[in-house]
GROMACS .gro file of C-alpha atoms in nm:
model
  500
    1UNK     CA    1  -0.219  -3.162  -1.683
    2UNK     CA    2  -0.592  -3.188  -1.515
    3UNK     CA    3  -0.692  -2.986  -1.186
    4UNK     CA    4  -0.737  -3.305  -0.889
    5UNK     CA    5  -0.899  -3.133  -0.587
    6UNK     CA    6  -0.917  -3.303  -0.197
    7UNK     CA    7  -1.237  -3.284   0.055
    8UNK     CA    8  -1.114  -3.426   0.401
    9UNK     CA    9  -1.396  -3.510   0.625
   10UNK     CA   10  -1.360  -3.483   0.987
   11UNK     CA   11  -1.704  -3.603   1.093
   12UNK     CA   12  -1.595  -3.562   1.418
   13UNK     CA   13  -1.393  -3.291   1.476
   14UNK     CA   14  -1.346  -3.178   1.819
   15UNK     CA   15  -1.470  -3.468   1.960
   16UNK     CA   16  -1.192  -3.755   1.795
   17UNK     CA   17  -0.990  -3.436   1.975
   18UNK     CA   18  -1.034  -3.508   2.296
   19UNK     CA   19  -1.026  -3.914   2.305
   20UNK     CA   20  -0.657  -3.843   2.204
   21UNK     CA   21  -0.655  -3.616   2.519
   22UNK     CA   22  -0.796  -3.891   2.713
   23UNK     CA   23  -0.761  -4.178   2.539
   24UNK     CA   24  -1.031  -4.304   2.872
   25UNK     CA   25  -1.288  -4.139   2.673
   26UNK     CA   26  -1.272  -4.368   2.323
   27UNK     CA   27  -1.614  -4.533   2.266
   28UNK     CA   28  -1.800  -4.340   2.558
   29UNK     CA   29  -2.096  -4.124   2.446
   30UNK     CA   30  -1.991  -3.769   2.512
   31UNK     CA   31  -2.017  -3.420   2.379
   32UNK     CA   32  -1.928  -3.057   2.389
   33UNK     CA   33  -2.241  -2.827   2.461
   34UNK     CA   34  -2.181  -2.354   2.443
   35UNK     CA   35  -2.441  -2.149   2.594
   36UNK     CA   36  -2.684  -1.965   2.358
   37UNK     CA   37  -2.961  -1.697   2.487
   38UNK     CA   38  -2.933  -1.880   2.827
   39UNK     CA   39  -2.945  -2.249   2.699
   40UNK     CA   40  -2.706  -2.486   2.668
   41UNK     CA   41  -2.660  -2.627   2.228
   42UNK     CA   42  -2.461  -2.959   2.211
   43UNK     CA   43  -2.230  -2.760   1.918
   44UNK     CA   44  -2.020  -3.190   1.905
   45UNK     CA   45  -2.125  -3.494   1.974
   46UNK     CA   46  -1.990  -3.886   1.934
   47UNK     CA   47  -2.032  -4.137   1.749
   48UNK     CA   48  -2.199  -4.330   2.064
   49UNK     CA   49  -2.428  -4.040   2.126
   50UNK     CA   50  -2.512  -4.040   1.808
   51UNK     CA   51  -2.653  -4.334   1.824
   52UNK     CA   52  -2.898  -4.274   2.113
   53UNK     CA   53  -3.016  -3.943   1.918
   54UNK     CA   54  -2.815  -3.744   2.001
   55UNK     CA   55  -2.780  -3.391   1.715
   56UNK     CA   56  -2.637  -3.112   1.763
   57UNK     CA   57  -2.831  -2.831   1.799
   58UNK     CA   58  -3.023  -3.023   2.065
   59UNK     CA   59  -3.062  -2.894   2.398
   60UNK     CA   60  -2.843  -3.003   2.671
   61UNK     CA   61  -3.070  -3.110   2.905
   62UNK     CA   62  -3.303  -3.282   2.542
   63UNK     CA   63  -3.025  -3.533   2.535
   64UNK     CA   64  -2.947  -3.549   2.921
   65UNK     CA   65  -3.264  -3.712   2.870
   66UNK     CA   66  -3.219  -3.984   2.611
   67UNK     CA   67  -2.902  -4.024   2.815
   68UNK     CA   68  -2.869  -3.906   3.147
   69UNK     CA   69  -2.511  -4.067   3.164
   70UNK     CA   70  -2.437  -3.819   2.923
   71UNK     CA   71  -2.029  -3.674   2.956
   72UNK     CA   72  -2.069  -3.323   2.886
   73UNK     CA   73  -1.763  -3.070   2.776
   74UNK     CA   74  -1.793  -2.714   2.729
   75UNK     CA   75  -1.705  -2.627   2.365
   76UNK     CA   76  -1.487  -2.297   2.344
   77UNK     CA   77  -1.560  -2.033   2.014
   78UNK     CA   78  -1.286  -2.061   1.729
   79UNK     CA   79  -1.190  -2.441   1.897
   80UNK     CA   80  -1.227  -2.554   1.569
   81UNK     CA   81  -1.102  -2.348   1.327
   82UNK     CA   82  -0.722  -2.393   1.600
   83UNK     CA   83  -0.768  -2.782   1.524
   84UNK     CA   84  -0.796  -2.773   1.113
   85UNK     CA   85  -0.490  -2.473   1.052
   86UNK     CA   86  -0.335  -2.776   1.274
   87UNK     CA   87  -0.461  -3.073   1.064
   88UNK     CA   88  -0.388  -2.796   0.810
   89UNK     CA   89   0.019  -2.759   0.873
   90UNK     CA   90   0.056  -3.154   0.885
   91UNK     CA   91  -0.104  -3.231   0.594
   92UNK     CA   92   0.099  -2.944   0.370
   93UNK     CA   93   0.385  -3.302   0.346
   94UNK     CA   94   0.161  -3.397   0.148
   95UNK     CA   95   0.154  -3.043  -0.071
   96UNK     CA   96   0.148  -2.701  -0.060
   97UNK     CA   97  -0.148  -2.608  -0.160
   98UNK     CA   98  -0.426  -2.650   0.095
   99UNK     CA   99  -0.750  -2.471   0.265
  100UNK     CA  100  -0.993  -2.429   0.564
  101UNK     CA  101  -1.308  -2.571   0.503
  102UNK     CA  102  -1.520  -2.520   0.844
  103UNK     CA  103  -1.616  -2.679   1.035
  104UNK     CA  104  -1.520  -3.004   0.986
  105UNK     CA  105  -1.370  -2.981   0.630
  106UNK     CA  106  -0.992  -2.917   0.486
  107UNK     CA  107  -0.960  -2.849   0.100
  108UNK     CA  108  -0.606  -2.995  -0.082
  109UNK     CA  109  -0.516  -2.886  -0.407
  110UNK     CA  110  -0.324  -3.229  -0.489
  111UNK     CA  111  -0.214  -3.148  -0.883
  112UNK     CA  112   0.111  -3.303  -0.947
  113UNK     CA  113   0.158  -3.456  -0.625
  114UNK     CA  114  -0.017  -3.811  -0.634
  115UNK     CA  115   0.277  -3.965  -0.761
  116UNK     CA  116   0.476  -3.875  -0.537
  117UNK     CA  117   0.326  -4.155  -0.313
  118UNK     CA  118   0.297  -4.458  -0.566
  119UNK     CA  119  -0.093  -4.380  -0.766
  120UNK     CA  120  -0.418  -4.126  -0.622
  121UNK     CA  121  -0.447  -4.497  -0.383
  122UNK     CA  122  -0.213  -4.522  -0.254
  123UNK     CA  123  -0.195  -4.171  -0.196
  124UNK     CA  124  -0.468  -4.124  -0.020
  125UNK     CA  125  -0.395  -4.487   0.176
  126UNK     CA  126  -0.069  -4.330   0.283
  127UNK     CA  127  -0.247  -3.972   0.425
  128UNK     CA  128  -0.632  -4.169   0.587
  129UNK     CA  129  -0.434  -4.421   0.734
  130UNK     CA  130  -0.200  -4.238   0.923
  131UNK     CA  131  -0.467  -3.950   1.028
  132UNK     CA  132  -0.659  -4.224   1.146
  133UNK     CA  133  -0.335  -4.383   1.384
  134UNK     CA  134  -0.269  -4.024   1.499
  135UNK     CA  135  -0.749  -4.062   1.631
  136UNK     CA  136  -0.958  -3.876   1.353
  137UNK     CA  137  -1.213  -4.008   1.190
  138UNK     CA  138  -1.187  -3.836   0.800
  139UNK     CA  139  -1.352  -3.935   0.494
  140UNK     CA  140  -1.154  -3.840   0.195
  141UNK     CA  141  -1.323  -3.767  -0.208
  142UNK     CA  142  -1.113  -3.654  -0.499
  143UNK     CA  143  -1.239  -3.556  -0.815
  144UNK     CA  144  -1.120  -3.251  -1.157
  145UNK     CA  145  -1.319  -2.961  -0.911
  146UNK     CA  146  -1.418  -2.841  -0.540
  147UNK     CA  147  -1.682  -2.940  -0.581
  148UNK     CA  148  -1.777  -3.252  -0.653
  149UNK     CA  149  -1.479  -3.405  -0.412
  150UNK     CA  150  -1.640  -3.220  -0.163
  151UNK     CA  151  -1.970  -3.386  -0.259
  152UNK     CA  152  -1.845  -3.674  -0.287
  153UNK     CA  153  -1.609  -3.754   0.018
  154UNK     CA  154  -2.000  -3.648   0.246
  155UNK     CA  155  -2.241  -3.793   0.084
  156UNK     CA  156  -2.105  -4.077  -0.150
  157UNK     CA  157  -2.187  -4.446  -0.105
  158UNK     CA  158  -1.818  -4.506  -0.217
  159UNK     CA  159  -1.630  -4.414  -0.503
  160UNK     CA  160  -1.437  -4.208  -0.297
  161UNK     CA  161  -1.175  -4.184  -0.638
  162UNK     CA  162  -1.388  -4.005  -0.874
  163UNK     CA  163  -1.203  -4.094  -1.240
  164UNK     CA  164  -1.023  -3.838  -1.483
  165UNK     CA  165  -1.372  -3.650  -1.612
  166UNK     CA  166  -1.599  -3.887  -1.417
  167UNK     CA  167  -1.743  -3.657  -1.189
  168UNK     CA  168  -2.058  -3.566  -1.365
  169UNK     CA  169  -2.214  -3.857  -1.354
  170UNK     CA  170  -2.043  -3.935  -0.992
  171UNK     CA  171  -2.281  -3.624  -0.867
  172UNK     CA  172  -2.590  -3.813  -1.037
  173UNK     CA  173  -2.693  -4.011  -0.781
  174UNK     CA  174  -2.564  -3.798  -0.471
  175UNK     CA  175  -2.900  -3.545  -0.246
  176UNK     CA  176  -2.866  -3.192  -0.319
  177UNK     CA  177  -2.699  -3.125   0.001
  178UNK     CA  178  -2.424  -3.228  -0.180
  179UNK     CA  179  -2.399  -2.898  -0.327
  180UNK     CA  180  -2.248  -2.726  -0.021
  181UNK     CA  181  -2.691  -2.584  -0.032
  182UNK     CA  182  -2.805  -2.368   0.285
  183UNK     CA  183  -3.072  -2.524   0.530
  184UNK     CA  184  -3.392  -2.370   0.326
  185UNK     CA  185  -3.292  -2.414   0.005
  186UNK     CA  186  -3.230  -2.841   0.071
  187UNK     CA  187  -3.591  -2.840   0.245
  188UNK     CA  188  -3.724  -2.707  -0.059
  189UNK     CA  189  -3.654  -2.913  -0.231
  190UNK     CA  190  -3.723  -3.249  -0.066
  191UNK     CA  191  -4.036  -3.066  -0.042
  192UNK     CA  192  -4.047  -3.109  -0.429
  193UNK     CA  193  -3.979  -3.433  -0.485
  194UNK     CA  194  -3.582  -3.369  -0.589
  195UNK     CA  195  -3.430  -3.635  -0.372
  196UNK     CA  196  -3.073  -3.562  -0.593
  197UNK     CA  197  -2.871  -3.380  -0.867
  198UNK     CA  198  -3.023  -3.567  -1.102
  199UNK     CA  199  -3.387  -3.462  -1.102
  200UNK     CA  200  -3.306  -3.109  -1.140
  201UNK     CA  201  -2.969  -3.116  -1.324
  202UNK     CA  202  -3.049  -3.072  -1.699
  203UNK     CA  203  -3.342  -2.835  -1.594
  204UNK     CA  204  -3.255  -2.478  -1.731
  205UNK     CA  205  -3.016  -2.226  -1.506
  206UNK     CA  206  -3.293  -1.980  -1.565
  207UNK     CA  207  -3.537  -2.157  -1.411
  208UNK     CA  208  -3.359  -2.299  -1.182
  209UNK     CA  209  -3.236  -1.973  -1.120
  210UNK     CA  210  -3.594  -1.823  -1.060
  211UNK     CA  211  -3.695  -2.103  -0.837
  212UNK     CA  212  -3.454  -2.218  -0.606
  213UNK     CA  213  -3.268  -1.827  -0.612
  214UNK     CA  214  -2.871  -1.805  -0.822
  215UNK     CA  215  -2.666  -1.936  -0.535
  216UNK     CA  216  -2.791  -2.274  -0.662
  217UNK     CA  217  -2.719  -2.241  -0.996
  218UNK     CA  218  -2.346  -2.097  -0.908
  219UNK     CA  219  -2.306  -2.440  -0.679
  220UNK     CA  220  -2.407  -2.668  -0.924
  221UNK     CA  221  -2.160  -2.495  -1.226
  222UNK     CA  222  -1.896  -2.525  -0.946
  223UNK     CA  223  -1.928  -2.932  -0.906
  224UNK     CA  224  -1.982  -2.966  -1.214
  225UNK     CA  225  -1.712  -2.757  -1.399
  226UNK     CA  226  -1.872  -2.483  -1.609
  227UNK     CA  227  -1.775  -2.248  -1.313
  228UNK     CA  228  -1.410  -2.143  -1.200
  229UNK     CA  229  -1.341  -2.202  -0.862
  230UNK     CA  230  -1.092  -2.072  -0.660
  231UNK     CA  231  -0.898  -2.251  -0.333
  232UNK     CA  232  -0.719  -1.917  -0.102
  233UNK     CA  233  -0.464  -2.192   0.033
  234UNK     CA  234  -0.419  -2.187   0.387
  235UNK     CA  235   0.003  -2.052   0.346
  236UNK     CA  236   0.042  -1.820   0.050
  237UNK     CA  237   0.290  -2.061  -0.245
  238UNK     CA  238   0.721  -1.976  -0.237
  239UNK     CA  239   0.760  -1.922  -0.563
  240UNK     CA  240   1.025  -2.093  -0.526
  241UNK     CA  241   0.997  -2.348  -0.331
  242UNK     CA  242   1.123  -2.764  -0.317
  243UNK     CA  243   1.063  -3.065  -0.181
  244UNK     CA  244   1.271  -3.395  -0.070
  245UNK     CA  245   1.093  -3.696  -0.043
  246UNK     CA  246   1.278  -3.881   0.163
  247UNK     CA  247   1.254  -4.355   0.096
  248UNK     CA  248   1.320  -4.399   0.449
  249UNK     CA  249   1.292  -4.164   0.743
  250UNK     CA  250   1.652  -3.989   0.804
  251UNK     CA  251   1.827  -3.937   1.169
  252UNK     CA  252   2.175  -3.872   1.127
  253UNK     CA  253   2.294  -3.549   0.994
  254UNK     CA  254   2.519  -3.676   0.744
  255UNK     CA  255   2.167  -3.827   0.533
  256UNK     CA  256   2.074  -3.411   0.660
  257UNK     CA  257   2.336  -3.285   0.517
  258UNK     CA  258   2.316  -3.509   0.159
  259UNK     CA  259   1.940  -3.414   0.163
  260UNK     CA  260   2.004  -3.005   0.195
  261UNK     CA  261   2.268  -3.049  -0.074
  262UNK     CA  262   2.059  -3.236  -0.305
  263UNK     CA  263   1.753  -2.905  -0.246
  264UNK     CA  264   2.015  -2.609  -0.346
  265UNK     CA  265   2.123  -2.752  -0.595
  266UNK     CA  266   1.735  -2.790  -0.784
  267UNK     CA  267   1.675  -2.431  -0.626
  268UNK     CA  268   1.996  -2.250  -0.761
  269UNK     CA  269   1.953  -2.415  -1.091
  270UNK     CA  270   1.659  -2.295  -1.128
  271UNK     CA  271   1.778  -1.975  -1.011
  272UNK     CA  272   2.107  -1.885  -1.162
  273UNK     CA  273   1.868  -1.999  -1.481
  274UNK     CA  274   1.674  -1.672  -1.436
  275UNK     CA  275   1.933  -1.408  -1.331
  276UNK     CA  276   1.765  -1.434  -0.914
  277UNK     CA  277   1.964  -1.520  -0.598
  278UNK     CA  278   1.857  -1.556  -0.253
  279UNK     CA  279   1.887  -1.378   0.002
  280UNK     CA  280   1.632  -1.542   0.270
  281UNK     CA  281   1.565  -1.914   0.271
  282UNK     CA  282   1.363  -2.095   0.489
  283UNK     CA  283   1.494  -2.535   0.522
  284UNK     CA  284   1.124  -2.708   0.697
  285UNK     CA  285   1.145  -3.078   0.790
  286UNK     CA  286   0.842  -3.313   0.873
  287UNK     CA  287   0.906  -3.609   1.104
  288UNK     CA  288   0.744  -3.916   1.103
  289UNK     CA  289   0.563  -3.798   1.440
  290UNK     CA  290   0.429  -3.608   1.268
  291UNK     CA  291   0.661  -3.256   1.439
  292UNK     CA  292   0.807  -3.031   1.174
  293UNK     CA  293   1.073  -2.772   1.229
  294UNK     CA  294   1.227  -2.565   1.112
  295UNK     CA  295   1.674  -2.359   1.006
  296UNK     CA  296   1.670  -1.998   0.787
  297UNK     CA  297   1.945  -1.851   0.671
  298UNK     CA  298   1.963  -1.533   0.505
  299UNK     CA  299   2.255  -1.332   0.255
  300UNK     CA  300   2.419  -1.077   0.278
  301UNK     CA  301   2.383  -1.055  -0.145
  302UNK     CA  302   2.185  -1.246  -0.336
  303UNK     CA  303   2.296  -1.555  -0.398
  304UNK     CA  304   2.296  -1.900  -0.611
  305UNK     CA  305   2.614  -2.056  -0.484
  306UNK     CA  306   2.569  -2.385  -0.362
  307UNK     CA  307   2.815  -2.389  -0.192
  308UNK     CA  308   2.847  -2.088  -0.007
  309UNK     CA  309   2.459  -2.163   0.100
  310UNK     CA  310   2.564  -2.478   0.160
  311UNK     CA  311   2.772  -2.338   0.451
  312UNK     CA  312   2.492  -2.105   0.613
  313UNK     CA  313   2.229  -2.398   0.690
  314UNK     CA  314   2.545  -2.642   0.795
  315UNK     CA  315   2.523  -2.449   1.104
  316UNK     CA  316   2.250  -2.443   1.188
  317UNK     CA  317   2.237  -2.838   1.128
  318UNK     CA  318   2.320  -2.870   1.532
  319UNK     CA  319   1.879  -2.766   1.576
  320UNK     CA  320   1.769  -3.025   1.386
  321UNK     CA  321   1.580  -3.239   1.574
  322UNK     CA  322   1.537  -3.553   1.345
  323UNK     CA  323   1.379  -3.747   1.674
  324UNK     CA  324   1.214  -4.152   1.486
  325UNK     CA  325   1.304  -3.967   1.142
  326UNK     CA  326   1.249  -3.692   0.841
  327UNK     CA  327   1.031  -3.782   0.612
  328UNK     CA  328   1.001  -3.485   0.383
  329UNK     CA  329   1.198  -3.165   0.357
  330UNK     CA  330   1.092  -2.829   0.228
  331UNK     CA  331   1.330  -2.581   0.136
  332UNK     CA  332   1.161  -2.233   0.013
  333UNK     CA  333   1.371  -1.893  -0.060
  334UNK     CA  334   1.100  -1.683   0.080
  335UNK     CA  335   1.319  -1.380  -0.019
  336UNK     CA  336   1.507  -1.286  -0.382
  337UNK     CA  337   1.687  -1.053  -0.599
  338UNK     CA  338   1.808  -0.990  -0.949
  339UNK     CA  339   2.186  -1.146  -0.922
  340UNK     CA  340   2.466  -0.985  -1.003
  341UNK     CA  341   2.700  -1.041  -1.315
  342UNK     CA  342   2.943  -1.282  -1.178
  343UNK     CA  343   3.145  -1.250  -1.571
  344UNK     CA  344   3.192  -0.914  -1.455
  345UNK     CA  345   3.469  -1.003  -1.146
  346UNK     CA  346   3.692  -1.163  -1.431
  347UNK     CA  347   3.798  -0.824  -1.407
  348UNK     CA  348   3.804  -0.646  -1.113
  349UNK     CA  349   4.111  -0.624  -0.845
  350UNK     CA  350   4.148  -0.672  -0.481
  351UNK     CA  351   3.797  -0.707  -0.334
  352UNK     CA  352   3.595  -0.434  -0.264
  353UNK     CA  353   3.396  -0.442   0.025
  354UNK     CA  354   3.023  -0.525  -0.187
  355UNK     CA  355   3.220  -0.786  -0.348
  356UNK     CA  356   3.095  -1.162  -0.398
  357UNK     CA  357   3.374  -1.237  -0.107
  358UNK     CA  358   3.289  -0.996   0.141
  359UNK     CA  359   2.976  -1.073   0.119
  360UNK     CA  360   3.027  -1.473   0.252
  361UNK     CA  361   3.290  -1.389   0.447
  362UNK     CA  362   3.044  -1.188   0.618
  363UNK     CA  363   2.763  -1.459   0.562
  364UNK     CA  364   2.927  -1.724   0.708
  365UNK     CA  365   3.094  -1.537   1.042
  366UNK     CA  366   2.616  -1.454   1.077
  367UNK     CA  367   2.598  -1.742   1.032
  368UNK     CA  368   2.868  -1.884   1.359
  369UNK     CA  369   2.788  -1.535   1.567
  370UNK     CA  370   2.432  -1.432   1.453
  371UNK     CA  371   2.298  -1.159   1.286
  372UNK     CA  372   2.385  -0.901   1.640
  373UNK     CA  373   2.728  -0.988   1.607
  374UNK     CA  374   2.779  -0.810   1.347
  375UNK     CA  375   2.715  -0.428   1.239
  376UNK     CA  376   2.766  -0.226   0.980
  377UNK     CA  377   2.827   0.165   0.988
  378UNK     CA  378   2.767   0.339   0.663
  379UNK     CA  379   2.889   0.732   0.598
  380UNK     CA  380   2.719   1.013   0.757
  381UNK     CA  381   2.660   1.368   0.611
  382UNK     CA  382   2.865   1.529   0.986
  383UNK     CA  383   3.211   1.675   1.073
  384UNK     CA  384   3.156   1.627   1.406
  385UNK     CA  385   3.358   1.275   1.430
  386UNK     CA  386   3.118   1.088   1.674
  387UNK     CA  387   2.830   1.193   1.383
  388UNK     CA  388   3.033   1.120   1.083
  389UNK     CA  389   2.911   0.705   1.059
  390UNK     CA  390   2.530   0.608   1.178
  391UNK     CA  391   2.490   0.204   1.140
  392UNK     CA  392   2.322   0.088   0.908
  393UNK     CA  393   2.105  -0.252   0.770
  394UNK     CA  394   2.359  -0.527   0.770
  395UNK     CA  395   2.115  -0.700   0.423
  396UNK     CA  396   1.943  -0.391   0.305
  397UNK     CA  397   2.111  -0.034   0.280
  398UNK     CA  398   2.280   0.105   0.026
  399UNK     CA  399   2.637   0.338   0.067
  400UNK     CA  400   2.442   0.676   0.061
  401UNK     CA  401   2.736   0.848   0.060
  402UNK     CA  402   3.078   0.838   0.030
  403UNK     CA  403   3.364   0.771   0.361
  404UNK     CA  404   3.600   1.110   0.434
  405UNK     CA  405   3.932   0.942   0.285
  406UNK     CA  406   4.132   1.267   0.264
  407UNK     CA  407   4.214   1.279   0.604
  408UNK     CA  408   4.318   0.964   0.846
  409UNK     CA  409   4.094   0.799   1.083
  410UNK     CA  410   4.147   0.579   1.415
  411UNK     CA  411   4.019   0.232   1.366
  412UNK     CA  412   3.787   0.237   1.685
  413UNK     CA  413   3.695   0.558   1.747
  414UNK     CA  414   3.509   0.600   2.104
  415UNK     CA  415   3.105   0.610   2.169
  416UNK     CA  416   3.230   0.976   2.407
  417UNK     CA  417   3.636   1.078   2.418
  418UNK     CA  418   3.780   1.042   2.766
  419UNK     CA  419   3.940   1.335   2.966
  420UNK     CA  420   4.265   1.268   3.011
  421UNK     CA  421   4.646   1.474   3.211
  422UNK     CA  422   4.798   1.599   2.906
  423UNK     CA  423   5.111   1.864   2.898
  424UNK     CA  424   5.189   2.041   2.610
  425UNK     CA  425   5.463   2.298   2.611
  426UNK     CA  426   5.365   2.585   2.389
  427UNK     CA  427   5.067   2.668   2.267
  428UNK     CA  428   4.912   2.543   1.962
  429UNK     CA  429   5.142   2.218   1.970
  430UNK     CA  430   5.113   1.865   2.038
  431UNK     CA  431   5.132   1.753   2.348
  432UNK     CA  432   5.486   1.605   2.489
  433UNK     CA  433   5.270   1.379   2.700
  434UNK     CA  434   5.015   1.260   2.885
  435UNK     CA  435   4.815   0.983   3.106
  436UNK     CA  436   4.565   0.776   3.029
  437UNK     CA  437   4.389   0.454   3.319
  438UNK     CA  438   4.674   0.580   3.512
  439UNK     CA  439   4.979   0.512   3.192
  440UNK     CA  440   5.237   0.722   3.152
  441UNK     CA  441   5.260   0.737   2.811
  442UNK     CA  442   5.548   0.995   2.619
  443UNK     CA  443   5.468   1.109   2.224
  444UNK     CA  444   5.758   1.081   2.046
  445UNK     CA  445   5.601   1.162   1.721
  446UNK     CA  446   5.268   1.357   1.672
  447UNK     CA  447   5.063   1.514   1.304
  448UNK     CA  448   4.848   1.820   1.307
  449UNK     CA  449   4.646   2.011   1.445
  450UNK     CA  450   4.349   1.933   1.233
  451UNK     CA  451   4.094   2.186   1.357
  452UNK     CA  452   3.728   2.021   1.380
  453UNK     CA  453   3.407   2.348   1.427
  454UNK     CA  454   3.144   2.218   1.628
  455UNK     CA  455   2.829   2.175   1.412
  456UNK     CA  456   2.641   2.487   1.607
  457UNK     CA  457   2.293   2.431   1.435
  458UNK     CA  458   2.317   2.112   1.615
  459UNK     CA  459   2.431   2.237   1.919
  460UNK     CA  460   2.669   2.508   2.108
  461UNK     CA  461   3.057   2.444   2.230
  462UNK     CA  462   3.398   2.466   2.169
  463UNK     CA  463   3.624   2.370   1.818
  464UNK     CA  464   3.770   2.080   1.839
  465UNK     CA  465   4.243   2.065   1.747
  466UNK     CA  466   4.337   1.721   1.677
  467UNK     CA  467   4.666   1.601   1.652
  468UNK     CA  468   4.806   1.209   1.603
  469UNK     CA  469   5.028   1.121   1.819
  470UNK     CA  470   5.274   0.821   1.824
  471UNK     CA  471   5.462   0.707   2.216
  472UNK     CA  472   5.716   0.564   2.282
  473UNK     CA  473   5.531   0.190   2.317
  474UNK     CA  474   5.424   0.225   1.883
  475UNK     CA  475   5.076   0.291   1.978
  476UNK     CA  476   4.896   0.525   1.793
  477UNK     CA  477   4.689   0.747   1.924
  478UNK     CA  478   4.376   1.036   1.839
  479UNK     CA  479   4.410   1.342   2.111
  480UNK     CA  480   4.234   1.698   2.033
  481UNK     CA  481   4.224   1.985   2.268
  482UNK     CA  482   3.885   2.114   2.308
  483UNK     CA  483   3.937   2.491   2.278
  484UNK     CA  484   4.131   2.809   2.170
  485UNK     CA  485   4.463   2.767   2.437
  486UNK     CA  486   4.391   3.039   2.704
  487UNK     CA  487   4.724   3.107   2.949
  488UNK     CA  488   4.522   3.200   3.192
  489UNK     CA  489   4.341   2.857   3.255
  490UNK     CA  490   4.467   2.509   3.264
  491UNK     CA  491   4.353   2.243   2.895
  492UNK     CA  492   4.054   2.065   2.818
  493UNK     CA  493   4.247   1.711   2.666
  494UNK     CA  494   4.051   1.422   2.547
  495UNK     CA  495   4.202   1.106   2.398
  496UNK     CA  496   3.904   1.011   2.128
  497UNK     CA  497   4.070   0.690   1.947
  498UNK     CA  498   4.329   0.432   1.890
  499UNK     CA  499   4.494   0.356   1.519
  500UNK     CA  500   4.667   0.041   1.656
   0.00000   0.00000   0.00000
């Protein structure tokens, strides 16, 4: 398939933008001006102002002489690039490969995209028509090379859609300015009577390089397709991406669900064929009023199961605001990983912490309450209970070590042990009762002690003797006495966790 490039020239970018914001300025002469060495220079002018002879680069004082009623607005550096960036994002509904062409243009790689609108002519008709409805005066050029598309958009009187392979003939009658050459070189060519590209295109390259510098040769070869030119897109294309253009703008939740399901089926089919799974994905929608939005999901493990991923997206359907209607959906898998072999599950027993079932359950919980509501803890190599577990990223961190399973540990461990009043009848024996938060607990069963020494290389202090105790109500607790038994002073007992 031959490459096809589209150049969009916004002839009055800044002034059109101002007119859109202030419709009462339509049809009036006004300019933007910026200071330059104690002078105000015109940086943009409306078509009406240009008819009076006001051009970019002219001083405001001279422009005022030509048109005393001229309205002057303060220009701002970088505004044109900001506007082009916004227009490029708007054009993403037509192609994902878009580059800025400052100060007043965009370059689009539309290879394989025009058939979505019924051909190149209908493609341009839809795009240009909608841009003009917004309020921008835009002129397109479509050709096999970036250089020829750029030249046709700015210099051709007609034939803005160059047939495949016809870019050379389209360039012949155009002036040298169609080659994106600097002003000094254009003046030199004009002084030599070379008013069109056909006047020097057949000259030997060595002659052109010697007389007009290598830039002329480079631009000429790029326009002719003999020197490759790359388009650097504003947004890096995602390897796994699917687009769905709606025949009619959709507004209902049911239709949105059908569109998302269709996109996921195509995306997951590609991922499955390549042995990969999705870890993070974004759904972007484009509305007919020019606005767009997006939602994102993430998974604990690489997944290419359509049903599971659809559930994660469905939790956020309420965030989609279709407005007057959504015309395009784009689903991107921004992060993927190698997927595990699903057949291994046929020989597995009960699902473990890294199983697909557990991972999907965690994904659904995160989808409902948010990632901040789910915590994952990993074993840490410490004897002290408060340090034996460390928070980890539920999506990234792997299990570095194993949990200690030789001794029972409570389901709920307090961040800090809480001081209690306890009574033990015999030294080094568990207490017979204890008071916690004003409630008395009579102990009927106990197990212990389990002595845990303090990590002296981290901090000084006493050891702990832990007991698992059960009260009359069936509650089970993890208690400890701090330090050795001493008959001469009261013992300090603490509650550190709950088993049930």
